[in-house]
Coordinates of C-alpha atoms and ligand atoms in Angstrom, one line a residue:
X15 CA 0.0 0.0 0.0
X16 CA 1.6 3.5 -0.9
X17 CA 0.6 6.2 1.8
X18 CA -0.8 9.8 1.0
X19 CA 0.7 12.1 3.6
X20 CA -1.5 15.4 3.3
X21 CA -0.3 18.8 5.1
X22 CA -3.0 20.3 6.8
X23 CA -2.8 24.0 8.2
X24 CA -4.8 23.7 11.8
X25 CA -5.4 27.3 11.3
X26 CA -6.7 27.1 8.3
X27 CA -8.1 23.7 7.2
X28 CA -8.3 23.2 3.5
X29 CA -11.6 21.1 3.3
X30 CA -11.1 19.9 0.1
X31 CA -8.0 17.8 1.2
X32 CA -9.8 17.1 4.4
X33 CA -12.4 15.5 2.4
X34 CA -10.4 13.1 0.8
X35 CA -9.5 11.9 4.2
X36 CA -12.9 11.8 5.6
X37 CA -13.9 9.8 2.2
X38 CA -11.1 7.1 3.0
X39 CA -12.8 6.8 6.9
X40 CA -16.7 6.5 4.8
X41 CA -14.8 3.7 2.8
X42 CA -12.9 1.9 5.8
X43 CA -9.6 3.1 5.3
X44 CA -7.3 4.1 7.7
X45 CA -6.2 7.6 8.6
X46 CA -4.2 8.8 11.0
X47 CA -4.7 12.0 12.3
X48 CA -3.8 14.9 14.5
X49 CA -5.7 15.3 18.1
X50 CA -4.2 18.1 20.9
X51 CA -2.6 14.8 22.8
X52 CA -0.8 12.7 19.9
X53 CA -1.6 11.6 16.6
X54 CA -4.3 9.0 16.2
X55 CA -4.2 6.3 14.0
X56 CA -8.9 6.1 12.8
X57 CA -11.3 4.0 11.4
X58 CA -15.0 4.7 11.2
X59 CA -15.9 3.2 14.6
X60 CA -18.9 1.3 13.0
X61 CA -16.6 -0.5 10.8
X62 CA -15.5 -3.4 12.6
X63 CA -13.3 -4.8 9.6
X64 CA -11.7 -1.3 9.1
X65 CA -11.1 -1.3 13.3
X66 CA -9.6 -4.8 12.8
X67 CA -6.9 -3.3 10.7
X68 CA -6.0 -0.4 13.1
X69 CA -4.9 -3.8 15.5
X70 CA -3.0 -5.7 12.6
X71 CA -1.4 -2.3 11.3
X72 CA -0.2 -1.3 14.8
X73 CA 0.1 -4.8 16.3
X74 CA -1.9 -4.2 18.8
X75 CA -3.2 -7.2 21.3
X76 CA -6.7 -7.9 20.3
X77 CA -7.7 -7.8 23.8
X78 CA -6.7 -3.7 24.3
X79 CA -9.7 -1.9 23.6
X80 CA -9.8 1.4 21.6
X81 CA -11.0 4.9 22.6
X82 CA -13.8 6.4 20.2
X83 CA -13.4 9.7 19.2
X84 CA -17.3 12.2 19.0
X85 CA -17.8 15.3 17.4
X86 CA -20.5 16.2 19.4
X87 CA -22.5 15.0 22.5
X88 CA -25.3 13.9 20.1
X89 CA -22.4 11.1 19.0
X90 CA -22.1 10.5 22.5
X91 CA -25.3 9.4 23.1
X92 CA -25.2 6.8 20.2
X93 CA -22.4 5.1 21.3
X94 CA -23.0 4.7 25.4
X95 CA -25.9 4.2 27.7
X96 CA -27.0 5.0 31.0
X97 CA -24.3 7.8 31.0
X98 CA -24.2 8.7 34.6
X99 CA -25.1 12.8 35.7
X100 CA -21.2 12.6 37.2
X101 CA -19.5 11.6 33.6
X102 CA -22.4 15.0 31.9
X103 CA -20.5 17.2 34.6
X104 CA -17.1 16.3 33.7
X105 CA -18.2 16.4 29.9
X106 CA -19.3 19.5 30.2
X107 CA -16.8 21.4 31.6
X108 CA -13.6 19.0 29.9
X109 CA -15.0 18.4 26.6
X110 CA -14.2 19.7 24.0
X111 CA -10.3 18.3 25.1
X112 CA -8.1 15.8 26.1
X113 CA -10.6 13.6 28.4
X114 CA -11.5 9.9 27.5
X115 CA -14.6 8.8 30.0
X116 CA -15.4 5.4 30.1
X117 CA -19.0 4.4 29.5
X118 CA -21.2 1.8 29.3
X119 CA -21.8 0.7 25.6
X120 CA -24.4 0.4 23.3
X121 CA -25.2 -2.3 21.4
X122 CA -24.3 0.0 17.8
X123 CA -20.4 -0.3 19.0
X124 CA -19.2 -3.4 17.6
X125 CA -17.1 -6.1 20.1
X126 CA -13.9 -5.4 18.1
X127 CA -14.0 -1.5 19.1
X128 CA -14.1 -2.5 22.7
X129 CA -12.3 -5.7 22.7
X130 CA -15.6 -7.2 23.9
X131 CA -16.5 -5.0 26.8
X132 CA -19.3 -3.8 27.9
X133 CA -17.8 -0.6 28.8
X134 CA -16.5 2.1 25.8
X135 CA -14.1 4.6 26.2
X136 CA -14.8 8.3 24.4
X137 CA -13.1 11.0 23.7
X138 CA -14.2 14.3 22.1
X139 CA -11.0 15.7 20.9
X140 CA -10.5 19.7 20.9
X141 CA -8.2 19.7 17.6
X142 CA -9.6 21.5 14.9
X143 CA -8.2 19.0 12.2
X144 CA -9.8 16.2 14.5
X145 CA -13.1 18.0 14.7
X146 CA -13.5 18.6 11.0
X147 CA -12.6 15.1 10.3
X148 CA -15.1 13.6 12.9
X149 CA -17.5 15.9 11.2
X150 CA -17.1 15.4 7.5
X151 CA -16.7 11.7 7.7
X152 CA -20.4 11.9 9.2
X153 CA -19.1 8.9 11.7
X154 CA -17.3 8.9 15.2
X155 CA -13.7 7.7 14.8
X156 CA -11.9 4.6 16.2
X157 CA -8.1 5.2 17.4
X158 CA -5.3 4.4 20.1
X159 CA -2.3 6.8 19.1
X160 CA -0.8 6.0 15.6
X161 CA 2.4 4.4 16.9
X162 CA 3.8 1.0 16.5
X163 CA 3.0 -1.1 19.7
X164 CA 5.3 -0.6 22.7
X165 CA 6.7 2.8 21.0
X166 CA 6.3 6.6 22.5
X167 CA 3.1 7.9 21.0
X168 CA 3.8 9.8 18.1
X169 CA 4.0 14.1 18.4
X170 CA 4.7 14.8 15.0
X171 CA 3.4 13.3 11.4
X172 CA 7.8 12.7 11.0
X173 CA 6.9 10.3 14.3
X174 CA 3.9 8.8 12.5
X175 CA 5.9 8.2 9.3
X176 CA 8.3 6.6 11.0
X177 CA 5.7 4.1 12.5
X178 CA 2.9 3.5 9.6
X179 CA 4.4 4.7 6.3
X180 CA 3.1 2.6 3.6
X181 CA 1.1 0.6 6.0
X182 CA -2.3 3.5 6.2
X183 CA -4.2 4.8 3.6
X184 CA -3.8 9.2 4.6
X185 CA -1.1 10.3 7.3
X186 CA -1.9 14.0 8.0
X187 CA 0.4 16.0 8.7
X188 CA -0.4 19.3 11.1
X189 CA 2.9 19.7 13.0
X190 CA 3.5 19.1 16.2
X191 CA 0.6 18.1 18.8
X192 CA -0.4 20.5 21.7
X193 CA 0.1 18.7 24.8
X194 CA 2.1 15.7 24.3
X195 CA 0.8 13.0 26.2
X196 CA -2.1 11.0 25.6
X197 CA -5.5 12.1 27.2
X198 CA -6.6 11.5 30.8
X199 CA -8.7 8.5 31.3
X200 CA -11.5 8.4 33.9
X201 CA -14.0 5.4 34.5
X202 CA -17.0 7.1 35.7
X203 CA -18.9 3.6 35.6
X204 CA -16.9 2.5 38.5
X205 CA -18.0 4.3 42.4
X206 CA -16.0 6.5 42.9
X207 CA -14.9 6.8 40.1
X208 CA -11.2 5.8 39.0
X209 CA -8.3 7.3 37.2
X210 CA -6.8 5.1 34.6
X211 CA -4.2 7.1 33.0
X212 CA -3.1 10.8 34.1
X213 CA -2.9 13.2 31.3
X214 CA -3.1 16.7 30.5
X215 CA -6.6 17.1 32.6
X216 CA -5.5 17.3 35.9
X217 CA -6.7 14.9 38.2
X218 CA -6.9 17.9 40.7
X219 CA -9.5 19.9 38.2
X220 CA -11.5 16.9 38.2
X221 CA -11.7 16.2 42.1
X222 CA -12.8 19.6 41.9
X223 CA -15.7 18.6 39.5
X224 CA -16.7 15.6 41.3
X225 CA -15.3 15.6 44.9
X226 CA -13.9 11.8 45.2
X227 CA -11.9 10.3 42.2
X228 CA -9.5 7.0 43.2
X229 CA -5.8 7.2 42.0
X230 CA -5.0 3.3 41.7
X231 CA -1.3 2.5 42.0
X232 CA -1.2 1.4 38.3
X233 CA -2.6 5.1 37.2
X234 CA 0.9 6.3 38.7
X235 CA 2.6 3.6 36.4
X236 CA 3.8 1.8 39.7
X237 CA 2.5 -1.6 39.3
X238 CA 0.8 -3.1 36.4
X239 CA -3.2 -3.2 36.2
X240 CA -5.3 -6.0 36.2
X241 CA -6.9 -7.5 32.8
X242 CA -10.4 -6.4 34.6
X243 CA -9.8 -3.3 36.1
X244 CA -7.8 -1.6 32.8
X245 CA -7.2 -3.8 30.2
X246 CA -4.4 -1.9 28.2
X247 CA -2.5 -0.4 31.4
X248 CA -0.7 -3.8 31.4
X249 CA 1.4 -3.7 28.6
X250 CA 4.9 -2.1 28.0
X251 CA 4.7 1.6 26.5
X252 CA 6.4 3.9 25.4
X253 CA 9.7 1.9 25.6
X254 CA 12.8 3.5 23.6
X255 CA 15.1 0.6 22.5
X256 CA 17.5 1.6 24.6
X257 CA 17.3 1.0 28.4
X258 CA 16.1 3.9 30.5
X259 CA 17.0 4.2 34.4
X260 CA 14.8 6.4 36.0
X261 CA 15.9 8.4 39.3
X262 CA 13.6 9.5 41.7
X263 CA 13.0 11.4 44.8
X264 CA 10.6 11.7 47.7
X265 CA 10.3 15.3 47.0
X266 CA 12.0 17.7 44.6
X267 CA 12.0 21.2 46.7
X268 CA 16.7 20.7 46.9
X269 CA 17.3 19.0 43.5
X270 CA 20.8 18.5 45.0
X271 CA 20.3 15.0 46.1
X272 CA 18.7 13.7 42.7
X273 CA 21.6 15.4 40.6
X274 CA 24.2 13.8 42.3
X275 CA 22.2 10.3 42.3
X276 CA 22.2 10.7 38.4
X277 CA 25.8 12.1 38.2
X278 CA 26.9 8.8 40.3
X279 CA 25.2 6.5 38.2
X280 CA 26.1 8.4 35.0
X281 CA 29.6 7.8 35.9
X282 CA 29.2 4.3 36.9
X283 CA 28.0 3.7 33.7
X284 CA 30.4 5.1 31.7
X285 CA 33.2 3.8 33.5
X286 CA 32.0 0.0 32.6
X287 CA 32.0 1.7 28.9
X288 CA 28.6 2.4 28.4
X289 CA 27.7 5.5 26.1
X290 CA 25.6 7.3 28.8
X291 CA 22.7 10.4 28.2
X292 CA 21.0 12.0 30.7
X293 CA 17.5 13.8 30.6
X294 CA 17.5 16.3 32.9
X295 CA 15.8 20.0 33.2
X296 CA 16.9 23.4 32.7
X297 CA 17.3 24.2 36.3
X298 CA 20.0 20.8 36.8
X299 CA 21.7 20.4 33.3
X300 CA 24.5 22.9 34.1
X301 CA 25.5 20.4 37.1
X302 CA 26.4 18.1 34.3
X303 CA 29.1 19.1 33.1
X304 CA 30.9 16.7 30.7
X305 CA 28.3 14.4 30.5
X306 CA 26.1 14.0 27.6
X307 CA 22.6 16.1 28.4
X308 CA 19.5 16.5 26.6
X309 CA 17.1 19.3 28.7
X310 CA 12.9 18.1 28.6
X311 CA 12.8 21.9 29.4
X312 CA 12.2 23.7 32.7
X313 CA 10.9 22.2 36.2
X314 CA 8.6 25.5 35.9
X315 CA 6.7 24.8 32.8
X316 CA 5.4 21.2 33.0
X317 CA 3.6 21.6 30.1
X318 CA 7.1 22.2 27.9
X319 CA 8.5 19.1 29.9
X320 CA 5.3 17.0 28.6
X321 CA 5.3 18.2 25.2
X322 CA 8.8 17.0 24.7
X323 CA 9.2 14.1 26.2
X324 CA 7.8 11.6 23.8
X325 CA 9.9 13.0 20.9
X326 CA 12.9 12.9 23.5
X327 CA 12.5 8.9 23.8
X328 CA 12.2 8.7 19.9
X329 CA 15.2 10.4 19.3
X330 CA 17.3 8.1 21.8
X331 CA 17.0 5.2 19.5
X332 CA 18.5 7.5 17.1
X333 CA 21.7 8.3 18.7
X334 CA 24.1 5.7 19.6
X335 CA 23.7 6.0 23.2
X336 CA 23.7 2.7 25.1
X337 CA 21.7 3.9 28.3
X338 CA 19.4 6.7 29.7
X339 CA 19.2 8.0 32.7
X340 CA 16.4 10.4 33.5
X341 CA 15.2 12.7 36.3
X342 CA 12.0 12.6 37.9
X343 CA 9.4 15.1 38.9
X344 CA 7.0 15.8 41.6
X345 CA 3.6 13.8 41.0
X346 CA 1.4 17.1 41.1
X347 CA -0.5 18.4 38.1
X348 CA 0.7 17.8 34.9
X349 CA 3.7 15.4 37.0
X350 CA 1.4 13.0 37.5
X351 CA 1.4 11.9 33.8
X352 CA 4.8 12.6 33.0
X353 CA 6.2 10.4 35.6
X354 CA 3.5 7.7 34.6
X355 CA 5.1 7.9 31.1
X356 CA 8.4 8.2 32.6
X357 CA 7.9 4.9 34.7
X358 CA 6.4 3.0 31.9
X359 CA 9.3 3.8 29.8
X360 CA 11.7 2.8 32.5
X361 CA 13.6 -0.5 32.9
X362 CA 14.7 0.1 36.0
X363 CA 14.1 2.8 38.9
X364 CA 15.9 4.2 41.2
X365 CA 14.0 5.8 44.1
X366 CA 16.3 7.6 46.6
X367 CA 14.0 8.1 50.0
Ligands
LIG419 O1 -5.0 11.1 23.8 C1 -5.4 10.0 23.5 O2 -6.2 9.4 24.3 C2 -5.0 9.4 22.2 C3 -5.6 10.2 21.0 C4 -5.3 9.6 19.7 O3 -6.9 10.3 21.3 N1 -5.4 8.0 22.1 C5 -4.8 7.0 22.8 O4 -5.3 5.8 22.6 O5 -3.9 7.2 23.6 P1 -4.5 4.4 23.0 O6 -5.3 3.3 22.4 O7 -3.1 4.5 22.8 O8 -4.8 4.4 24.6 C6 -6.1 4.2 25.0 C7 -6.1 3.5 26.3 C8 -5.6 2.0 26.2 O9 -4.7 1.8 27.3 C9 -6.8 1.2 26.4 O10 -6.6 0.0 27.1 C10 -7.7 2.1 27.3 O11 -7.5 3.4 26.8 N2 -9.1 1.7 27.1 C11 -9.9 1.8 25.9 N3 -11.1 1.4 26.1 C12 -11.2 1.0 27.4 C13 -12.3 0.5 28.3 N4 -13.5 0.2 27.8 N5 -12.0 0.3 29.6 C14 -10.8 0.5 30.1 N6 -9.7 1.1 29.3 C15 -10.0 1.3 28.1
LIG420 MG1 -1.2 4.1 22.7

């Protein structure tokens, strides 16, 4: 299969070229797309031979459900049932934005959507391009992110290509994504309800929306989840190839400690021979010296540190760099995801309490 990759302006769609894409979701095909997280890799979510491909394509367990993606709440209501007055409040303050709920379904979502659930997870994505392409294919959309299995979700259309080139029908291409990481996940069929993956809607704005929300060990990428309770959270993500040794810290008011964990390590490392990179922050990399650093950005700005770090673990694989050793941040706001993603990509950790 040869690959259309189409260049779309976010600011100013051309609908024309837009249309072709939505035309190839109409006919089953697979497109993948920008959202304000990461790319996604669709398939008209009514399709279940078109969704079966998003699994083949990616190689995807069967058995990981996907998230479908509304344009409006009308969308909403066709796909789940007995949608509970908590998951409406959260909806309406979150959506449009990077929020997946998890519903119960109805019977129009087919088995292979949901991996044979009876629950659905939806998303209605704030991305203009992702809109318009919900709206003109006239369908809600079917997609995980549009990277190969076990690799960082993909920032950029270059990251996509990387993954799916010759292996979709459309790859469009609208630069870089907003936030980063992939959307926060909250099962509002579950009492209270749960957190199943932090993201860029802080778990703190939504305690504020609904009062009690339970933060499950495997939501701060400590442990694995259970089959029952999240069926995805139990696979490896967002792994570079090379290893990645993740420092921590009780708390991260003196950075002191953490740098000179890393810098003992680093040097460890590279005294056994080992072609050694650090990910650190503006406010530590000048205590490197020598060593080989690559900043996520500052401490300050979590927002700049999340928007980076995916691309960051990409470009590893790319360098000749035989181990990784990365910094990690306080678990509050926008912390809470990066150090899930952080722990998920981690081989080992370090915690220094
Ligand atoms: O930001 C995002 O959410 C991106 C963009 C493309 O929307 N999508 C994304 O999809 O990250 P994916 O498939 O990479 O991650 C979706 C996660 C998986 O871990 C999956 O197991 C979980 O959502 N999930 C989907 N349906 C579920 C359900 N019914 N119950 C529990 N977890 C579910
Ligand atoms: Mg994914």
């Amino acid at each position: 299969m040869r690959t259309r990759v189409i260049r779309i302006d976010p600011e100013e769609i051309d609908i024309s070229a837009l249309s072709e894409a939505a035309k190839v979701i109409r006919e089953g095909g697979l497109v993948a797309f920008p959202t304000e997280t990461v790319y996604g890799l669709g398939a008209d979510a009514f399709n279940s031979f078109a969704v079966s491909k998003i699994f083949q394509v990616k190689g995807r367990p069967p058995d990981n459900p996907l998230i479908v993606h509304v344009g409006d709440f009308e969308d909403l209501y066709k796909i789940a049932k007995e949608i509970p007055p908590i998951a409406l409040k959260i909806g309406e303050r979150m959506w449009p934005g990077p929020l997946t709920l998890i519903l119960r379904k109805s019977d129009v979502v087919p088995p292979t959507v949901t991996a044979g659930l009876e629950t659905v997870a939806v998303r209605f994505p704030a991305h203009p391009v992702a809109l318009k392409l919900i709206h003109l294919s006239g369908t809600p959309i079917a997609a995980p992110s549009a990277n190969l299995s076990g690799k960082p979700s993909p920032t950029a259309a270059e990251h996509v290509i990387a993954d799916l080139m010759d292996k979709v029908d459309i790859i469009i291409d609208s630069g870089e994504t907003i936030f980063g990481v992939e959307s926060t996940i909250i099962n509002v069929v579950s009492s209270p309800p749960t957190l199943l993956r932090p993201g860029p809607v802080e778990v703190e704005k939504i305690r504020e929306i609904i009062g009690e929300i339970s933060i499950p060990s495997f939501a701060r990428g400590l442990e694995e989840a259970g089959h029952a309770l999240a069926p995805g959270m139990r696979y490896r993500h967002y792994s570079p190839n090379v290893p990645l040794i993740l420092v921590e810290q009780e708390e991260y008011s003196n950075l002191h400690p953490l740098v000179e964990r890393v810098k003992k390590i680093a040097k460890e490392l590279i005294s056994s021979g080992q072609r050694t990179v650090i990910i650190a922050t503006d406010e530590t990399r000048k205590h490197y010296t020598g060593l080989n650093v690559i900043s996520l950005g500052s401490r300050k700005n979590l927002y700049e540190v999340a928007h980076r770090l995916f691309a960051t673990l990409r470009s590893l694989d790319n360098t000749n760099a035989d181990v990784v050793i990365a910094e990690g941040f306080p678990e509050q706001g926008l912390g809470l995801a990066i150090m899930n993603r952080l722990r998920k990509a981690s081989s080992s950790k370090i915690s220094h309490r």
